[in-house]
Amino acid sequence: MTRLIPIFAKWSAIWYGRSMSDQASVEAPYDYGVFSFASKSEVLDKAKAYWNPGKTQFWIDSGVPLVIDRREEYFIYDMSGKRLIDTHLNGGTYNLGHRNPEVVQAITTAMQHFDIGNHHFPALARTALAEAMISSAPTGLTKVIYGSGGGEAIDIAIKTARHATQKRKVVSITKAYHGHTGLAVGTGDERFSKLFLSDNPEDFPNVTFNDLEAMESALQNRDVAAVIMETIPATFGFPLPAPGYLPKVKELCERYDALYIADEVQTGLMRTGELWAITKEGIAPDIMVSGKGISGGLYPIACVLVAEHAAGWLTEDGFGHISTFGGAELGCVAAIKSLEICSRPETRSMVHYLSDFIGQGLRRIQADYPDWFTGIRQNGLVIGLEFNDPQGAKFVMRHLYENGVWAIFSTLDPRVLQYKPGLLLKPEIAEELLDRTEVSIGRAWAEVKSLRGPR
Amino acid sequence: MSQTLVEMPMEPAGVPRGRAMVERATWASRAFATYDIDSVRRIAHAAAIAGENHAREFAELAVQETGYGVVEHKVLKNVACSVGIWNTYESHDYVTPTIVEGDKIVEVPRAAGVIFALTPSTNPVATVYCKIMLALLTRNAIIISPHPFAKGVCARAAYVMRDAAVAAGAPDGVIQVVEQPSIPLINALMTDERVDVIVATGGSPMVRSAYRSGNPAIGVGPGNVPVLVEKSADLPAAAQSIVASKSFDNSILCTSESVLIVESAIASGFTVALAKAGAFLLSPEQVDVVRDLIFPMGHFDTAWVGKSALEIAAACDIKVPKGTLILVAPIDLVVPEEPLAQEKLCPLLAMVTVSSAARGIEAARAVLRNSGRGHSAAIHSQDARVTMDYASALPVLRVVVNVGNSLGSAGIQTALAPTMTIGTGFFGKSSVGENLQPKHLINRTLIAYNSNKSILMPDFTDLNPWSAPQGSVPAYPIASNLEGAPFIPQPSAPIEFAGTDDLREEIRRLVIEELRQIIKG
Ligand SMILES: Cc1ncc(COP(=O)(O)O)c(C=O)c1O
């Protein structure tokens, strides 16, 4: 019953005017219209009670008790009002900033006319997005299939490859991360598959990243449907493909009749200074997956782009993959706008400037902490910072958080911090970000040293 | 039935893209502002040469696109505003710090940052060239918003200079063009707080709104040029230069003579000289016909901007000699209700006769009461006293003597700074009273020491904070584990929205309507 009071207060405020609304703010300082909370601790308690106790506790224990409230541009605000520059961006979901006004406008306008749409029929926004996608895609990709998230899109890509090759095996790298849905989870680390009894190494063999011999031996029996590759493995901490590695993998795929699936969920959409990172490798993939940023961070959607020679099932049985929300038309509108912004020459130029600027700044900081800040893995605005401690990035993450920056450690290699500044970050915020980063890296080093020291 | 979306309050078409250009320019200007003088000279020189190489091509295109002006004359202006400007300033330095020894002061030039430049349809390419040259000489990034009537040729001209500048080491994004200018877009960019200075050449409404924008602005108003020929003048020479100047580019420069004021003692001799030089003197009846054509209902018809004297005569059924360059329309008085005493932007020159030089000065002041305050005036005279009286009595900031005003006040046939942007100063409600030149686009940081003689200033000679760029700016983002020349793929094509074309067309139509009213050189 008490839960209803703030809502009642809000409505009565509308009916009875200001005095009630003052009362409401005492009752529920965090009033969001359709729901409200009295305090941040109420949220955390209820998140544990009703949502995910493990995750909620993990962040409290990590010194990052963040509950994101307001969000705009590249800033997120904790419920306490604390401002953070977001360089996690959920892996690129917020490439264009939080609630990018252009994307908000596009969706808001579209909502006067569109909804999710009917997934069985040809549809206006789906068709328009597909055309825009193909016109800006690496050569050879001709069809678009939609999912509601990256994992589903990866599943679609795998199903498509299996149909096209009539083979079952999918090769990925050790510590790959392609999502947690039915098939995608099989390609990744067993931490996530074994938990749900979904590990299946028979069908999803792993090979070491940057090891061409291992790749060749995995493929040479010609029983592999596809190799799936993040162009730069994100959750593994952005280890960079050795020069020539990916083109060689593509060559091996051709030699052994396997398809090449490029997972551009994190690396796509101008993150590396070209719309699709895979084009910087000179590769025309058979299948390419885009997710995260294509949603504009506002309406979930993911896309699978398929070359004609792999797209047979779309003709043979167009109902082969059904997804009520996949390709929701409002999501398509968000995607068209996001793709348009990402593909602007101005955006490309700014990403080049920003990569150059941030790269130089990081190298300056690195020069001050050579024993601690041991590596910078960078391709455009895909940046991984390596620290000289098995859990190094967690220390830096916490100090960054204290100093107003949100960046996350790499789940599958916590030495490495994922550092992904927004594509449209303004120069003055980039300067501020580097200032904060410098201080935080220094403080994290002091902490690590003091922990090591006494022994 | 075609369905349209319900309109939400949203930024007009093109505005978001325009804002992205400003942001790109911000990055470019940050980089450019640290370049050294040698790099700046190499870049400006390269742009100047590229501009000159295309001077004729763009002169032809400009006449084609706008329908006005004279190719030959535009070639001359295009050359003057590319290599001409380069030659004027090649030995100037708006980059390197200088030491004022006695005062213990060091001056460090600082670029303005992002220039938003509005350029007119009348001198389209020359103004684009001019502003780009001045921007490059001062290490500023520039966004050009051309007049919609000339947007095609202006974009091409700017891109030619851009490509040459970038090839010579200028940062990416240093020169950009608003390809689809519209009033809402121009307003949005003018008021964007990342713009550091607006340089507006165009009609008064546009210049006024530049000043209202809240950003620093250098705006220049219209001209309405009086030219006095008094009795000491060399009549044949004066006639020659007035006719040449008035017919130059079919009179679409804002510096073109508008009202000729002749002392009566020499009037008859001078009209003979005018006729010899290619002027056709209209009879009173013909003046009425021409007035009705050019100023129907008393309002200027922009259809006649930059049309030739022969075209105007033909439209009025007036037989004129083949070689006629200008039409001279005698009027009684310079008064507000006489439309011919306004700016005309075509080779039609009003003429009044006055009893004395003193009366002539009064007439010239009357011309400037109509419009053109702060702009320019010309006089043909051998008499320093009369010239001083004329110059000190008129509310203008340049008076050129014994030379055509078109190229005289533009600094092409005088020692004034060569420019297509004539500062009209306080008289003309502008922040700049000189011809636009590099010094207007920089500030200087002054390092000032204690003036106490016992406190010495150390040696600043050879201390230079600026340097040459290392490779392309910005560096192409190659992966950090790669070395050597990057493989750079063909960038993906930008996505164009089919759906916004209608909107764009509608805006274009509105803009053209609006600009018809305010078109000015
Ligand atoms: C490279 C990559 N692929 C796929 C996915 C899965 O996307 P989603 O979380 O939307 O299912 C992710 C998510 O982190 C990813 O990083």
Coordinates of C-alpha atoms in Angstrom, one line a residue, chain A residues 102 105 108-109 112-114 132 135-136 240-243 272-276 279-280 282 336-337 339-340 343-346 348-350 352-357 376-380 425-427 431, chain B residues 3-11 16-17 20-21 23-24 26-28 30-31 171-174 176 194 472-482 487-497:
Chain A
E102 CA 18.4 13.3 -33.5
Q105 CA 13.4 13.0 -32.6
T108 CA 9.3 10.3 -31.4
T109 CA 8.2 11.4 -34.8
Q112 CA 3.0 9.0 -34.3
H113 CA 2.6 6.5 -37.1
F114 CA 4.6 3.3 -36.4
A132 CA 20.4 1.8 -46.2
S135 CA 24.2 0.5 -49.5
S136 CA 26.8 1.2 -46.8
L240 CA 44.5 -6.8 -31.7
P241 CA 44.5 -9.2 -34.5
A242 CA 48.1 -9.6 -35.7
P243 CA 48.8 -7.9 -39.0
T272 CA 37.5 2.4 -35.8
G273 CA 37.3 5.4 -38.1
E274 CA 35.6 3.4 -40.9
L275 CA 32.0 2.5 -40.8
W276 CA 32.8 -1.2 -40.6
T279 CA 36.9 -3.1 -44.3
K280 CA 40.1 -1.9 -42.7
G282 CA 40.3 -5.6 -46.6
I336 CA 18.3 4.3 -40.0
K337 CA 19.0 7.5 -38.1
L339 CA 23.4 4.6 -39.4
E340 CA 23.0 7.9 -41.1
S343 CA 28.1 7.4 -41.9
R344 CA 28.5 11.1 -42.2
P345 CA 31.9 12.3 -43.4
E346 CA 31.9 14.7 -40.5
R348 CA 34.4 10.0 -39.7
S349 CA 36.6 13.0 -39.5
M350 CA 35.8 13.6 -35.8
H352 CA 39.9 10.3 -36.6
Y353 CA 40.7 13.5 -34.7
L354 CA 39.5 12.0 -31.4
S355 CA 41.4 8.8 -31.9
D356 CA 44.5 10.7 -32.5
F357 CA 44.0 13.0 -29.6
I376 CA 47.6 0.5 -25.1
R377 CA 45.6 -1.5 -27.6
Q378 CA 44.1 0.9 -30.0
N379 CA 42.3 0.9 -33.3
G380 CA 40.5 4.1 -33.7
L425 CA 32.8 13.5 -27.9
K426 CA 33.6 17.2 -27.8
P427 CA 37.3 18.2 -27.7
E431 CA 40.5 16.9 -22.5
Chain B
Q3 CA 0.9 9.2 -45.9
T4 CA 3.0 11.7 -44.1
L5 CA 4.2 11.7 -40.6
V6 CA 2.8 14.0 -38.0
E7 CA 5.4 16.7 -37.6
M8 CA 7.1 16.9 -34.2
P9 CA 8.9 20.0 -33.2
M10 CA 12.3 19.2 -34.7
E11 CA 15.3 20.9 -36.0
P16 CA 22.1 18.5 -37.4
R17 CA 24.5 17.9 -40.3
A20 CA 28.4 18.3 -37.2
M21 CA 30.3 20.5 -39.6
E23 CA 32.2 20.3 -34.5
R24 CA 34.5 19.0 -37.3
T26 CA 36.4 22.9 -34.1
W27 CA 38.8 19.9 -34.3
A28 CA 40.4 21.3 -37.4
R30 CA 42.5 23.3 -32.7
A31 CA 45.0 21.6 -34.9
P171 CA 44.1 19.7 -41.3
D172 CA 41.1 17.8 -42.4
G173 CA 37.9 19.9 -42.1
V174 CA 39.7 23.2 -42.4
Q176 CA 33.8 23.2 -45.3
R194 CA 31.2 26.9 -31.1
S472 CA 48.4 14.1 -42.2
V473 CA 46.2 15.8 -39.6
P474 CA 44.6 13.9 -38.0
A475 CA 46.6 10.8 -38.3
Y476 CA 44.7 7.9 -39.9
P477 CA 43.6 5.6 -37.1
I478 CA 45.7 2.5 -37.8
A479 CA 45.7 -0.3 -35.3
S480 CA 48.4 0.2 -32.7
N481 CA 50.1 -3.0 -33.6
L482 CA 50.6 -2.1 -37.2
F487 CA 45.6 0.3 -45.8
I488 CA 42.8 2.8 -46.1
P489 CA 39.6 1.4 -47.5
Q490 CA 37.2 3.4 -49.6
P491 CA 35.0 5.0 -47.0
S492 CA 31.4 3.8 -46.9
A493 CA 29.0 6.0 -48.8
P494 CA 27.0 8.4 -46.5
I495 CA 23.4 7.4 -46.1
E496 CA 21.1 9.9 -47.7
F497 CA 17.5 10.0 -46.7

